[in-house]
mmCIF file of C-alpha atoms and ligand atoms in Angstrom:
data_model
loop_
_atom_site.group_PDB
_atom_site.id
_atom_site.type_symbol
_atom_site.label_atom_id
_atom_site.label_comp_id
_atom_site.label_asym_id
_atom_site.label_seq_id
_atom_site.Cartn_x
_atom_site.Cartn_y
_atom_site.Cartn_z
ATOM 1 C CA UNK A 27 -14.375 -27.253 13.423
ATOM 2 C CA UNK A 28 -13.181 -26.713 16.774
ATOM 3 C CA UNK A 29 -13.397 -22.715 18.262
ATOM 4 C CA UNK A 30 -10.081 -23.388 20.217
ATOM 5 C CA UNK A 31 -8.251 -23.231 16.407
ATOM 6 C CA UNK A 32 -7.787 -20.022 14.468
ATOM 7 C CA UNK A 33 -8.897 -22.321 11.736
ATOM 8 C CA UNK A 34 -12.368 -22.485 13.695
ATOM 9 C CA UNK A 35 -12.739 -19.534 15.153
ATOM 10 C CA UNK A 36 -11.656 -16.387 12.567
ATOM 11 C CA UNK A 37 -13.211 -15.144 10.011
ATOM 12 C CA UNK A 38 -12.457 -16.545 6.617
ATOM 13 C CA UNK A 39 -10.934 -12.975 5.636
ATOM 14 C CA UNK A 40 -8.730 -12.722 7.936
ATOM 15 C CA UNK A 41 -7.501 -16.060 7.432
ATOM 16 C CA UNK A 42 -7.065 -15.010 4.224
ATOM 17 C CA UNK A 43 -5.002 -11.911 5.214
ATOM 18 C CA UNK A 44 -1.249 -11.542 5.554
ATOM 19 C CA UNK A 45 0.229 -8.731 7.973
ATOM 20 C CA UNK A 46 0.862 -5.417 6.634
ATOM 21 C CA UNK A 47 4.505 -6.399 6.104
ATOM 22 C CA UNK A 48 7.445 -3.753 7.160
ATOM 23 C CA UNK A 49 10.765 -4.968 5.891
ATOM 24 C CA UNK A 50 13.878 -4.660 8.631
ATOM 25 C CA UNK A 51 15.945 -1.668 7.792
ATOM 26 C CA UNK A 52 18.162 -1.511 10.789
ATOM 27 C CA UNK A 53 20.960 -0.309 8.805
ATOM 28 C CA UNK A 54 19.672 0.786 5.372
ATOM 29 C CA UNK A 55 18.706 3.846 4.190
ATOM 30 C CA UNK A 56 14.895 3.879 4.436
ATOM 31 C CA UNK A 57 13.249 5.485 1.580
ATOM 32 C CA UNK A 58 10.443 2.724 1.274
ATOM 33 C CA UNK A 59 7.919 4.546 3.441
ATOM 34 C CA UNK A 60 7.306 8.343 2.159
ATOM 35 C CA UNK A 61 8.841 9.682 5.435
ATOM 36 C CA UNK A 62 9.992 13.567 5.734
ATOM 37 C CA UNK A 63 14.041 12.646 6.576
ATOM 38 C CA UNK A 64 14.168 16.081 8.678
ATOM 39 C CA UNK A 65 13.932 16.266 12.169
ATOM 40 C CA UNK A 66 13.392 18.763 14.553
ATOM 41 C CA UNK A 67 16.187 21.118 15.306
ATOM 42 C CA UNK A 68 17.920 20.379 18.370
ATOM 43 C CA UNK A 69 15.825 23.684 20.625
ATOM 44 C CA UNK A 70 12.724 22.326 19.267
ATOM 45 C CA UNK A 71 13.216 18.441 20.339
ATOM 46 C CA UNK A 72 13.966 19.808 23.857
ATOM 47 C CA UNK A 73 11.080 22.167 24.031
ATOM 48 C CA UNK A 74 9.119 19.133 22.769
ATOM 49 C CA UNK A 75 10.441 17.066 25.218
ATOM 50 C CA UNK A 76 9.841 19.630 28.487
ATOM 51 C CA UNK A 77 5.611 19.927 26.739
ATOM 52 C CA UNK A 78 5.627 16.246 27.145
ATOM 53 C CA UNK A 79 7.053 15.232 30.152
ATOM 54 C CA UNK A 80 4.354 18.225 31.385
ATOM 55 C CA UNK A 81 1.517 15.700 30.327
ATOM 56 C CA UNK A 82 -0.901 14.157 33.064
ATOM 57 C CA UNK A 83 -0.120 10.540 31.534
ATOM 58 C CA UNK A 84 -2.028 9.448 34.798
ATOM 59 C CA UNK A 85 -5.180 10.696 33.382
ATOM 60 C CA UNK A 86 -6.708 9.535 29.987
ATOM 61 C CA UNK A 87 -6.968 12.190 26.862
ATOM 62 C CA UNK A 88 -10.203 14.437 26.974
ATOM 63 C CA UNK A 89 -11.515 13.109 24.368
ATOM 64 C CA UNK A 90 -12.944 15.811 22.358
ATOM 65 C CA UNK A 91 -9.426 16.906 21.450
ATOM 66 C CA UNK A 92 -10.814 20.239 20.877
ATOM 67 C CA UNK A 93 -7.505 22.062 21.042
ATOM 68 C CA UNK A 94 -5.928 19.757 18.447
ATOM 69 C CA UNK A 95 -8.760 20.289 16.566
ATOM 70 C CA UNK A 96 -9.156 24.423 16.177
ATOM 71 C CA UNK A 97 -5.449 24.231 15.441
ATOM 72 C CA UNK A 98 -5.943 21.843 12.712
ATOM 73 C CA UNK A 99 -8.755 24.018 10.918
ATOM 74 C CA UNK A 100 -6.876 27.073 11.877
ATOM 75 C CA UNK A 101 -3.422 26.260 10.421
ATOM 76 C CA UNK A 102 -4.305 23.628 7.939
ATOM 77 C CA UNK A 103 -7.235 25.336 6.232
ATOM 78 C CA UNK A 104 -10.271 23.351 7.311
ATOM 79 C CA UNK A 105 -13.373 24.882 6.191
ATOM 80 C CA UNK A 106 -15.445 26.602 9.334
ATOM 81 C CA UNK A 107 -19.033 24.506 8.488
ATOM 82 C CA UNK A 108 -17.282 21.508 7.458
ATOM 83 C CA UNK A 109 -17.382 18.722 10.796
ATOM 84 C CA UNK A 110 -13.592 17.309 11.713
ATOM 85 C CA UNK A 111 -12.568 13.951 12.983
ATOM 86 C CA UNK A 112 -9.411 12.795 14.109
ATOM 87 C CA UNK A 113 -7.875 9.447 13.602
ATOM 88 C CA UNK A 114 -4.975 7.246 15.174
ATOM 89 C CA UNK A 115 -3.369 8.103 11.380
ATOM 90 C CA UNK A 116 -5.414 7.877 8.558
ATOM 91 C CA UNK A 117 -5.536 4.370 8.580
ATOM 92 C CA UNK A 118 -7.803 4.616 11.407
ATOM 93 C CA UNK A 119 -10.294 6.511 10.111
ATOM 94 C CA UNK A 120 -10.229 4.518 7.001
ATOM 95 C CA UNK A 121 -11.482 1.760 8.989
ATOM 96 C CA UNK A 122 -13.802 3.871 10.852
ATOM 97 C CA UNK A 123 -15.633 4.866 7.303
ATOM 98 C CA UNK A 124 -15.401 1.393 6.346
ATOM 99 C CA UNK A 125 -16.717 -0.254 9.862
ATOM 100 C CA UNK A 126 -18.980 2.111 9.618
ATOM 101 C CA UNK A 127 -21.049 1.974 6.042
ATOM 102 C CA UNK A 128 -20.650 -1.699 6.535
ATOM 103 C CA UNK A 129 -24.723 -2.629 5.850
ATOM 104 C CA UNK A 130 -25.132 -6.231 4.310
ATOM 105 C CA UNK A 131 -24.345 -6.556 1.094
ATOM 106 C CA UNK A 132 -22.225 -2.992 0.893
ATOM 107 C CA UNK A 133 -19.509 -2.383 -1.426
ATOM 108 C CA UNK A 134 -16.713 0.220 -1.865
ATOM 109 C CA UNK A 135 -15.014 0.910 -5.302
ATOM 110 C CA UNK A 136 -11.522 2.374 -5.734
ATOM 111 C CA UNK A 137 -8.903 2.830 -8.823
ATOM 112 C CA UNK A 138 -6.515 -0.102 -8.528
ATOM 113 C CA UNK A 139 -3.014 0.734 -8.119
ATOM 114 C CA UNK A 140 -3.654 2.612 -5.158
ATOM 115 C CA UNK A 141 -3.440 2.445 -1.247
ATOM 116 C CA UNK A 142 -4.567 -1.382 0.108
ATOM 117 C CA UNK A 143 -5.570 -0.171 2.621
ATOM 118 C CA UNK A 144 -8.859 0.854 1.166
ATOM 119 C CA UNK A 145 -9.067 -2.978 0.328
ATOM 120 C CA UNK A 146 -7.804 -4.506 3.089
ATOM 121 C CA UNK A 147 -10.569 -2.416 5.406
ATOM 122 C CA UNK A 148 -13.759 -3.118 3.609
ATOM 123 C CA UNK A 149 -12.830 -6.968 3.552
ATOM 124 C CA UNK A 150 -12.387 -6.201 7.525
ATOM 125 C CA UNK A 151 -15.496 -4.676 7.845
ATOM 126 C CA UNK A 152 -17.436 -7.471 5.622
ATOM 127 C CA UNK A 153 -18.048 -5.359 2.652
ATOM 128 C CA UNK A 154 -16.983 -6.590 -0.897
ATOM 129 C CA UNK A 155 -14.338 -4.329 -2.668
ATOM 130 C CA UNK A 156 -14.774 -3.363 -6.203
ATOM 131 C CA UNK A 157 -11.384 -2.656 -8.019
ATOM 132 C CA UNK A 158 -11.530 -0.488 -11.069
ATOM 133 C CA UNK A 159 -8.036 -0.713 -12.577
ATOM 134 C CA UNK A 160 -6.391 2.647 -13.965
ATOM 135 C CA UNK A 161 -5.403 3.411 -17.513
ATOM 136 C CA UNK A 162 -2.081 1.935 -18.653
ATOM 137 C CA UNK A 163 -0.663 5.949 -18.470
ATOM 138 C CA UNK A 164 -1.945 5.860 -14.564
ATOM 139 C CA UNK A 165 -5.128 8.438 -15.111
ATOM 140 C CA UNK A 166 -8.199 7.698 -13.926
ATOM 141 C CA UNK A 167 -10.697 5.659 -15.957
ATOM 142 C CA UNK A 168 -13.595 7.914 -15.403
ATOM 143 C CA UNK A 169 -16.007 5.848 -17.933
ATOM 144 C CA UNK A 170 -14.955 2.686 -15.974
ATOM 145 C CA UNK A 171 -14.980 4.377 -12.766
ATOM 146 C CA UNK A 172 -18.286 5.647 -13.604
ATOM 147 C CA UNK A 173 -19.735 2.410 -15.132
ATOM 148 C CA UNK A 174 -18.504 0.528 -11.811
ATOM 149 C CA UNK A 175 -20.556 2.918 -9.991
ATOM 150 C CA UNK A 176 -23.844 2.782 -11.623
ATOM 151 C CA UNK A 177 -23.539 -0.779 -10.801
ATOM 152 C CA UNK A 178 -22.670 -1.700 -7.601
ATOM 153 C CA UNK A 179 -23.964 1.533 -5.938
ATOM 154 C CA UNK A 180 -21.374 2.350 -3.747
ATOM 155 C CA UNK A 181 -20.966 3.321 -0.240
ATOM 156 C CA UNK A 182 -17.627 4.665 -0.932
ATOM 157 C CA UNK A 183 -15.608 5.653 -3.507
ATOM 158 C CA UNK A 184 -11.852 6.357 -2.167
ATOM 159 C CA UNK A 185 -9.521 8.275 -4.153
ATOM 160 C CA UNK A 186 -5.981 9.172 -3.223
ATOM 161 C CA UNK A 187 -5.053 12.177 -4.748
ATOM 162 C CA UNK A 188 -2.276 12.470 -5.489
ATOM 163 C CA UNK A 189 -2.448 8.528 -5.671
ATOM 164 C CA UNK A 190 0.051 6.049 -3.946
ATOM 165 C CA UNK A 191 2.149 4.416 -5.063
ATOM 166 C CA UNK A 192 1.578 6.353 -8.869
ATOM 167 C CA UNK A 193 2.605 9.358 -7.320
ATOM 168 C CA UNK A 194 0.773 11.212 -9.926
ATOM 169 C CA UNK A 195 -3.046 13.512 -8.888
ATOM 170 C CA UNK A 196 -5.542 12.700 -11.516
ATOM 171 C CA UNK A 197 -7.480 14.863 -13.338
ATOM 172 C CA UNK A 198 -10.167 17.247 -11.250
ATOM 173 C CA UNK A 199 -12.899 17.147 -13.786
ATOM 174 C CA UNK A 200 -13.140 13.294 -13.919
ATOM 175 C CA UNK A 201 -13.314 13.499 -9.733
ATOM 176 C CA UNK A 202 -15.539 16.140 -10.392
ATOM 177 C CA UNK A 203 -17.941 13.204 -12.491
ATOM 178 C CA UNK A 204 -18.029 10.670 -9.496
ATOM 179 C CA UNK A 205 -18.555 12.740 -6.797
ATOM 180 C CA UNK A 206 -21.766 14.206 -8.878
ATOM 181 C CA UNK A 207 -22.777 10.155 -10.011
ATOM 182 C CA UNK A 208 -21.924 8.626 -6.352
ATOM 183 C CA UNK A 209 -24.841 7.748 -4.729
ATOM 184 C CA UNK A 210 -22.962 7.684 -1.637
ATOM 185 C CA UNK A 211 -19.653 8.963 -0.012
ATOM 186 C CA UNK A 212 -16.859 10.242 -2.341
ATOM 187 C CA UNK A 213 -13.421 10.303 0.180
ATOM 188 C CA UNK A 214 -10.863 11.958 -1.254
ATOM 189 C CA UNK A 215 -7.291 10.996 0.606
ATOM 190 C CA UNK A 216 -4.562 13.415 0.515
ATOM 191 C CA UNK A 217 -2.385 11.829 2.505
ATOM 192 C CA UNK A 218 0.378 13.677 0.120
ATOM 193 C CA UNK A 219 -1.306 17.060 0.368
ATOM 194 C CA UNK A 220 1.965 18.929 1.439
ATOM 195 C CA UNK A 221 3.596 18.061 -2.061
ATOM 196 C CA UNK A 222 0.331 18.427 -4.236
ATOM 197 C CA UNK A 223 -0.756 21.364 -6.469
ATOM 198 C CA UNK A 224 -4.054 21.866 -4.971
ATOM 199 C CA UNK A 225 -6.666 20.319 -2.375
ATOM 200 C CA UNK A 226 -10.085 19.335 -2.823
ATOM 201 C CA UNK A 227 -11.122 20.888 1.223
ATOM 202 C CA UNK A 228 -12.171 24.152 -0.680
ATOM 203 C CA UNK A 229 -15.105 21.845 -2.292
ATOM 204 C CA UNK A 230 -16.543 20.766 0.734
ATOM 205 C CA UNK A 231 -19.275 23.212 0.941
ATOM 206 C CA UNK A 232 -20.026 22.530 -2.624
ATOM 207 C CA UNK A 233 -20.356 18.744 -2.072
ATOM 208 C CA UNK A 234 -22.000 17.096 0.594
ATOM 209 C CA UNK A 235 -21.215 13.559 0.094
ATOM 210 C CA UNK A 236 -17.285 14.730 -0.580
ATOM 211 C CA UNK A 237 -15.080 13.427 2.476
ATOM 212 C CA UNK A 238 -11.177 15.173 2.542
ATOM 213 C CA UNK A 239 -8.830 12.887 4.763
ATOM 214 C CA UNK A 240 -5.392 14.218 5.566
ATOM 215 C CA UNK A 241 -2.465 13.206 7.646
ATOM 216 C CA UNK A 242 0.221 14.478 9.472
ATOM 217 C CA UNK A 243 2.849 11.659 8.925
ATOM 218 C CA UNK A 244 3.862 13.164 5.279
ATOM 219 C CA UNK A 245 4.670 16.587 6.794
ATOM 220 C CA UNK A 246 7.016 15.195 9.212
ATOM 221 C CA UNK A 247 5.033 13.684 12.144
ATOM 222 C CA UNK A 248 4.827 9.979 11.119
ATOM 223 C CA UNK A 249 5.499 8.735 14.384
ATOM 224 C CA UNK A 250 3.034 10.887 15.852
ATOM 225 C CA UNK A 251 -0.190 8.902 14.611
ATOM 226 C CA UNK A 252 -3.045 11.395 13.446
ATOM 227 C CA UNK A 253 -4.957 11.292 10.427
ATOM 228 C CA UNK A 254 -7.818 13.857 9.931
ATOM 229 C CA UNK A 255 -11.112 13.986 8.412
ATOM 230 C CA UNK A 256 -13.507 16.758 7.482
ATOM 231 C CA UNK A 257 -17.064 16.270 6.036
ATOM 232 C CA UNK A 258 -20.753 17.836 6.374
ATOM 233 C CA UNK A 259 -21.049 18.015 9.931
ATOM 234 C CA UNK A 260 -23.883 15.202 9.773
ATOM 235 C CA UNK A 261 -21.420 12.175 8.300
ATOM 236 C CA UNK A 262 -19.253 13.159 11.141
ATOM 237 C CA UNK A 263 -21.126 13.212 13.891
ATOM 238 C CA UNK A 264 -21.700 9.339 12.901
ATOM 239 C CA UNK A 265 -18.490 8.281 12.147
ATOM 240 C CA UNK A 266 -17.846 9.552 15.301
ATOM 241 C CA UNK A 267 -19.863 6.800 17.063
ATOM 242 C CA UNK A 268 -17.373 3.988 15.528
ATOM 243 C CA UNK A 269 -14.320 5.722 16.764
ATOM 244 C CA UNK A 270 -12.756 4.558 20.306
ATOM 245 C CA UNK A 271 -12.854 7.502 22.763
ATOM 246 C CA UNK A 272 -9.360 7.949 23.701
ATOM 247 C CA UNK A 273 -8.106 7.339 19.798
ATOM 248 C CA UNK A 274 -5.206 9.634 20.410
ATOM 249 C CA UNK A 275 -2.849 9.681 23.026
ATOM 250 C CA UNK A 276 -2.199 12.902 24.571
ATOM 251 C CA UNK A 277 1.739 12.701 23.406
ATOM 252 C CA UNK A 278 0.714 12.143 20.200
ATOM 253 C CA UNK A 279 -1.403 15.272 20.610
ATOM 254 C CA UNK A 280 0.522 17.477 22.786
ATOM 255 C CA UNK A 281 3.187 16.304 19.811
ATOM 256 C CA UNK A 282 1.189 17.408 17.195
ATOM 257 C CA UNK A 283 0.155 20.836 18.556
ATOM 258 C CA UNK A 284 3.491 21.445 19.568
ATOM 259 C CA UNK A 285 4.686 20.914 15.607
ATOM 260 C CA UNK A 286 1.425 23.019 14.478
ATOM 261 C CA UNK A 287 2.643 26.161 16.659
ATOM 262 C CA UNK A 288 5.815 25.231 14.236
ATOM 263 C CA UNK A 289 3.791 24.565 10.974
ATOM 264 C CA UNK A 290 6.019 26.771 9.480
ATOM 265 C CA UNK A 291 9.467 24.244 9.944
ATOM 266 C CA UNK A 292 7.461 21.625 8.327
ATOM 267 C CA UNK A 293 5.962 23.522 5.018
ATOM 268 C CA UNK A 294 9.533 24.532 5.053
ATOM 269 C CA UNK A 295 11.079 21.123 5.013
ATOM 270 C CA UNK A 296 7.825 20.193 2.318
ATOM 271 C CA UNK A 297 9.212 23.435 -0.275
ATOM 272 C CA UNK A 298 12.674 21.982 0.130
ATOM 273 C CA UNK A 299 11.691 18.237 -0.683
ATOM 274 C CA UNK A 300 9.267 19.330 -3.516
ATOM 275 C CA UNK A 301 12.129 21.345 -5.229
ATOM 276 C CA UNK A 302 14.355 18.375 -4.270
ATOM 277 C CA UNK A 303 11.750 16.246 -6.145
ATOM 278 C CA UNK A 304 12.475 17.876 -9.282
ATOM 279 C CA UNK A 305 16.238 17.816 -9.145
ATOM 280 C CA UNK A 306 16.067 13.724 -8.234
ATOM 281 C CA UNK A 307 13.620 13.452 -11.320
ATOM 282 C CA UNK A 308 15.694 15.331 -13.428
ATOM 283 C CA UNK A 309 18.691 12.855 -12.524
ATOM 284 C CA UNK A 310 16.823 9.968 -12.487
ATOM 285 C CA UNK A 311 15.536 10.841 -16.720
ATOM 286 C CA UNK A 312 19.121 10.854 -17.490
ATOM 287 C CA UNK A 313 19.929 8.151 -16.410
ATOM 288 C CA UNK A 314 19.727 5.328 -19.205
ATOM 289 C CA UNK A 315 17.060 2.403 -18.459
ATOM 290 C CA UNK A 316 15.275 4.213 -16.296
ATOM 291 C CA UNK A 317 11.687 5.676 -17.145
ATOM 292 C CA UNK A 318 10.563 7.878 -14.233
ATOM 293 C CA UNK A 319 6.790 9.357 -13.629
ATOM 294 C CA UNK A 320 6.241 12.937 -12.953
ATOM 295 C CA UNK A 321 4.930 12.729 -9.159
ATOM 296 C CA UNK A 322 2.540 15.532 -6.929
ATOM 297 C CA UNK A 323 3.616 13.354 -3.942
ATOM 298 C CA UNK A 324 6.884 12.995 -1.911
ATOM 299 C CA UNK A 325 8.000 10.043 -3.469
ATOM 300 C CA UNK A 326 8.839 8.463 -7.355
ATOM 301 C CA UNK A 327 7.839 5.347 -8.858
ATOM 302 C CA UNK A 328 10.036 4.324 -11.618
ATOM 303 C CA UNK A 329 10.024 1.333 -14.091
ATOM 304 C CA UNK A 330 13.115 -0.514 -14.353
ATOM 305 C CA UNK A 331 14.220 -3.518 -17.046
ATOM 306 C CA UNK A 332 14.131 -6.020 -13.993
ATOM 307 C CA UNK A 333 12.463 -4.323 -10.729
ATOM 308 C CA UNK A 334 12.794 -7.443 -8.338
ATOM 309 C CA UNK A 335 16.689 -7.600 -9.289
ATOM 310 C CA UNK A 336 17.404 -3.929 -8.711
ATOM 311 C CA UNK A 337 15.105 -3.478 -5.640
ATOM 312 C CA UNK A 338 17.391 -6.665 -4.305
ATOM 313 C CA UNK A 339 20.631 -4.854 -5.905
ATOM 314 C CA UNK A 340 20.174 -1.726 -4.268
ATOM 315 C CA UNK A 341 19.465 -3.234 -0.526
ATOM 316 C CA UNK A 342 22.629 -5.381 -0.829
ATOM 317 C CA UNK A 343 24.246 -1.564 -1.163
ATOM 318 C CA UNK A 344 22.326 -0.735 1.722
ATOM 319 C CA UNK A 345 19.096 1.868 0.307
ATOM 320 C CA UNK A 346 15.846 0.088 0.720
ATOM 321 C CA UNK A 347 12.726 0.899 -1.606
ATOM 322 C CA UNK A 348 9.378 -0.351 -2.352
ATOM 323 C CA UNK A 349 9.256 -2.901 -5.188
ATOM 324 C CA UNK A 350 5.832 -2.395 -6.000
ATOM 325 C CA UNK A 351 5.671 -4.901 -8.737
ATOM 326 C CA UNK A 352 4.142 -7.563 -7.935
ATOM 327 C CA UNK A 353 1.140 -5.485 -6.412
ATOM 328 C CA UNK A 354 -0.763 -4.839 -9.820
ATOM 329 C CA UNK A 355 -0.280 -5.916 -13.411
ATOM 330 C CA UNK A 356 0.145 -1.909 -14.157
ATOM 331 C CA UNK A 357 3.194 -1.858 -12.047
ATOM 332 C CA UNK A 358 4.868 -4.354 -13.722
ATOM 333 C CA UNK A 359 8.910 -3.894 -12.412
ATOM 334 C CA UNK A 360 8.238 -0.865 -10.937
ATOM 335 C CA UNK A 361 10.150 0.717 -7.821
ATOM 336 C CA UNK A 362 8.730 3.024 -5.166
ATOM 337 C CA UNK A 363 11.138 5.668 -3.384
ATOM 338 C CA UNK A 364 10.844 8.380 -1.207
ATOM 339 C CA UNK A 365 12.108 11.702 -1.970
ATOM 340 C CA UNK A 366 14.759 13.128 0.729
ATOM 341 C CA UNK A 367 17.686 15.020 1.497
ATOM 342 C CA UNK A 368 19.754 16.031 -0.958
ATOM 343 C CA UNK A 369 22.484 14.245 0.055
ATOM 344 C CA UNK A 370 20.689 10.592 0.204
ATOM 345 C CA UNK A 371 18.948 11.568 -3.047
ATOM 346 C CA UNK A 372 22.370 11.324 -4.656
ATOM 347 C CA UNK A 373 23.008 7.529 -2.348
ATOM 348 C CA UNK A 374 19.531 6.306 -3.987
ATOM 349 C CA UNK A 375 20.649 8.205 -7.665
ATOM 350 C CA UNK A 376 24.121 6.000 -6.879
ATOM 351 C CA UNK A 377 22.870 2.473 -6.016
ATOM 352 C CA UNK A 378 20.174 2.674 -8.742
ATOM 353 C CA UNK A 379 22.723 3.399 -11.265
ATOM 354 C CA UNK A 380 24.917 0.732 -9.980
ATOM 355 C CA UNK A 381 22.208 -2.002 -9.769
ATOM 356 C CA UNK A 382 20.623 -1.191 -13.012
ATOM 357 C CA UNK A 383 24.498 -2.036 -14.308
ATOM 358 C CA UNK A 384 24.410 -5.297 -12.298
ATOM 359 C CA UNK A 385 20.844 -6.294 -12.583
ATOM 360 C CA UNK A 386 20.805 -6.048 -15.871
HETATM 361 C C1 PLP B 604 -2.771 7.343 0.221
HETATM 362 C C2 PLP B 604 -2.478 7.073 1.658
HETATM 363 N N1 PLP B 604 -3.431 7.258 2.573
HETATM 364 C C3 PLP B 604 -3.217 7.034 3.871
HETATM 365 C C4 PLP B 604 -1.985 6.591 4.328
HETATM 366 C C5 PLP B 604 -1.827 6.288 5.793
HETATM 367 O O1 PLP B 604 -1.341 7.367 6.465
HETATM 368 P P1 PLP B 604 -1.245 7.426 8.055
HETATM 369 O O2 PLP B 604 0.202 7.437 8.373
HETATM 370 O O3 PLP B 604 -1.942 8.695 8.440
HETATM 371 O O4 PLP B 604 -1.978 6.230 8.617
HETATM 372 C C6 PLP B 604 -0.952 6.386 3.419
HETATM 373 C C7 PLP B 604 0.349 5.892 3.895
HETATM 374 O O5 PLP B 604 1.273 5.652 3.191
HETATM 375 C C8 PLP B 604 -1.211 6.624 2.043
HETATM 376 O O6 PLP B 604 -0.267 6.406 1.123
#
C-alpha cells in the first residue's frame, strides 16, 4: 500500500485510535473534567501576570527546572532520596514510562475502569495492555490482579488511587500485595491526591520498584501542564532520557512556582471542595433513583435508571458531565461529575433531579 496514504504509512494502532475527545462546552457548565472552579483572587492574577510578562520567552527553559523542582519536594512532601521528574501533565510522563519500558514483547496491566490513558500509551509505545477488570463493588481484585501478574510479568502495573472515574482509593493492603509480587514497576497515580485520605510518597523508601505520580491540574493549575514523578533515583535518571528537554514551558513554570509560594490558596480551595463533596453526596442519596459512590477524589460517579438519557437531559439544561457508560461493562449508566462551588453544586443537584423526572 502506498506510503503517501495514512492507510500506508501509520501504524495499525493508531489507525485504530480515535482522538481523546473533549466535548464543546462554550456555554455549559463544565463539570465533566475534575477541574478546581476557583480562580485566583484578583491581586494574585495580577502579580501572576507582572512574574510572567518578567519571563525571557526569547530564551528556551533551563531545563533542569531545578527551582520548580525543590519547591515541589519542599511544599508537596517529596521524600529527600527519592529522584523527581517533571512532566508536560501527567499524561506526559505516562507516556514517558510507557515509551520507555517498551522492550519487545512488554506488557503493562491495570484495573479496568480506570484512566485510558494507561491503555491508550502502551498501545502507543507497542506494548500489549493487560486489563484486569475490578469487582462489581469497584475494589480491587487483588487475586486477579495478582494472578494477571504472575503471568504476563509486567513492566508496569498502574494504579490510580483514588481511581478515575470510580472515585473511590482501594484498599492499601491489596496495593501493598502487588507492589511486593511485581516483578517490575508498581506506579501509583494520584492525580486526586489533594482530596484523598492518604498518599503512598511516604513508601517510597520502603519500595524500590514503587513509582508516585502527581499533578497539579486537580489543585487548581489545570491549564498550567505539570505532572510529577518521584522514584529511586536510578528509574529516574532513565526515564529522564525519554523526556524532551524543554518539556515545560517557563510560563507554565514560572506559573506553577508562583501558585506553590501560594500553596496555601489552593489546599484551601481543596478543604472547601472536599467538605463540599460531602454536602453534594449527601443531596445526591436523597434524591430518589439515584445511587451515588462514596468518592476520595474531587468528583462523583453515580448510577442512574438511563445514564445516556440524563447525561443528554442535563446538557439540554446547560450542565455537562461525563457519561461514562459506555466505557466498561461495570459502569453500566453511570455519570461522572465534578465536585464545585457550592452554588453550581446545587445547578448540577437541579438538572439531575429534573432529567431523572424526564429521562425516566
Ligand atoms: C488518574 C489520572 N491520572 C492522570 C490524569 C492526567 O492529569 P494531567 O492533567 O496531569 O495530565 C488524570 C486526568 O484526569 C487522571 O484522572
Amino acid at each position: 500500500m502506498s506510503l503517501r496514504t495514512p492507510a500506508g504509512l501509520m501504524r495499525p494502532e493508531v489507525l485504530a485510535m480515535s482522538s481523546y475527545h473533549v466535548p464543546a462546552a462554550s456555554g455549559l457548565l463544565k463539570l465533566d473534567a475534575m477541574e478546581n472552579p476557583y480562580r485566583l483572587s484578583p491581586e494574585l492574577q495580577r502579580a501572576l501576570g507582572e512574574r510572567l510578562g518578567a519571563i525571557a520567552i526569547n530564551r528556551y527553559p533551563a531545563p533542569s527546572y531545578a527551582r520548580l523542582k525543590a519547591m515541589i519536594r519542599d511544599r508537596l512532601g517529596v521524600p529527600a532520596s527519592a529522584g523527581l521528574l517533571l512532566g508536560n501533565g501527567s499524561d506526559e510522563l505516562i507516556t514517558i514510562m510507557s515509551v520507555a519500558t517498551a522492550r519487545p514483547g512488554a506488557t503493562i496491566v491495570a484495573p479496568v475502569p480506570s484512566f485510558v490513558m494507561y491503555d491508550v500509551s502502551t498501545r502507543l509505545a507497542g506494548s500489549r495492555f493487560v486489563p484486569v477488570p475490578l469487582a462489581s463493588d469497584f475494589s480491587l481484585d487483588v487475586p486477579a490482579m495478582l494472578a494477571a501478574i504472575a503471568e504476563h510479568q509486567p513492566a508496569i502495573v498502574w494504579i490510580a488511587y483514588p481511581n478515575n472515574p470510580t472515585g473511590n482509593a482501594f484498599d492499601r493492603a491489596g496495593i501493598e500485595q502487588i507492589i511486593e509480587a511485581a516483578p517490575g514497576l508498581v506506579v501509583l497515580d494520584e492525580a486526586y491526591q489533594p482530596f484523598a485520605p492518604d498518599s503512598w510518597m511516604p513508601e517510597l523508601a520502603r519500595h524500590d520498584n514503587l513509582v508516585v505520580m502527581r499533578t497539579v491540574s486537580k489543585l487548581g493549575l489545570a491549564g498550567v501542564r505539570i505532572g510529577y514523578m518521584a522514584a529511586a533515583p536510578h528509574w529516574i535518571d532513565e526515564f529522564d532520557k525519554v523526556r524532551p528537554p524543554y518539556n515545560i514551558s517557563s510560563l507554565d513554570e514560572a506559573a506553577a512556582e508562583f501558585a506553590l509560594e501560594h500553596l496555601d490558596v489552593l489546599l484551601e480551595q481543596a478543604a472547601r471542595l472536599r467538605t463540599d463533596r460531602g454536602h453534594l453526596l449527601a443531596a445526591l442519596r436523597a434524591m430518589p433513583g439515584v445511587v451515588a459512590f462514596d468518592s476520595a477524589a474531587n468528583f462523583v460517579l453515580v448510577r442512574v435508571a438511563d445514564g445516556p438519557a440524563t447525561a443528554t437531559a442535563m446538557r439540554t439544561q446547560g450542565v455537562l458531565i461525563k457519561d461514562v457508560g459506555r466505557m466498561h461493562p461495570l459502569l453500566a449508566n453511570c455519570l461522572r461529575f465534578t465536585v464545585s462551588s457550592p452554588d453550581e453544586n446545587a445547578t448540577l443537584l437541579a438538572a439531575l433531579s429534573s432529567s431523572l423526572a424526564v429521562s425516566g
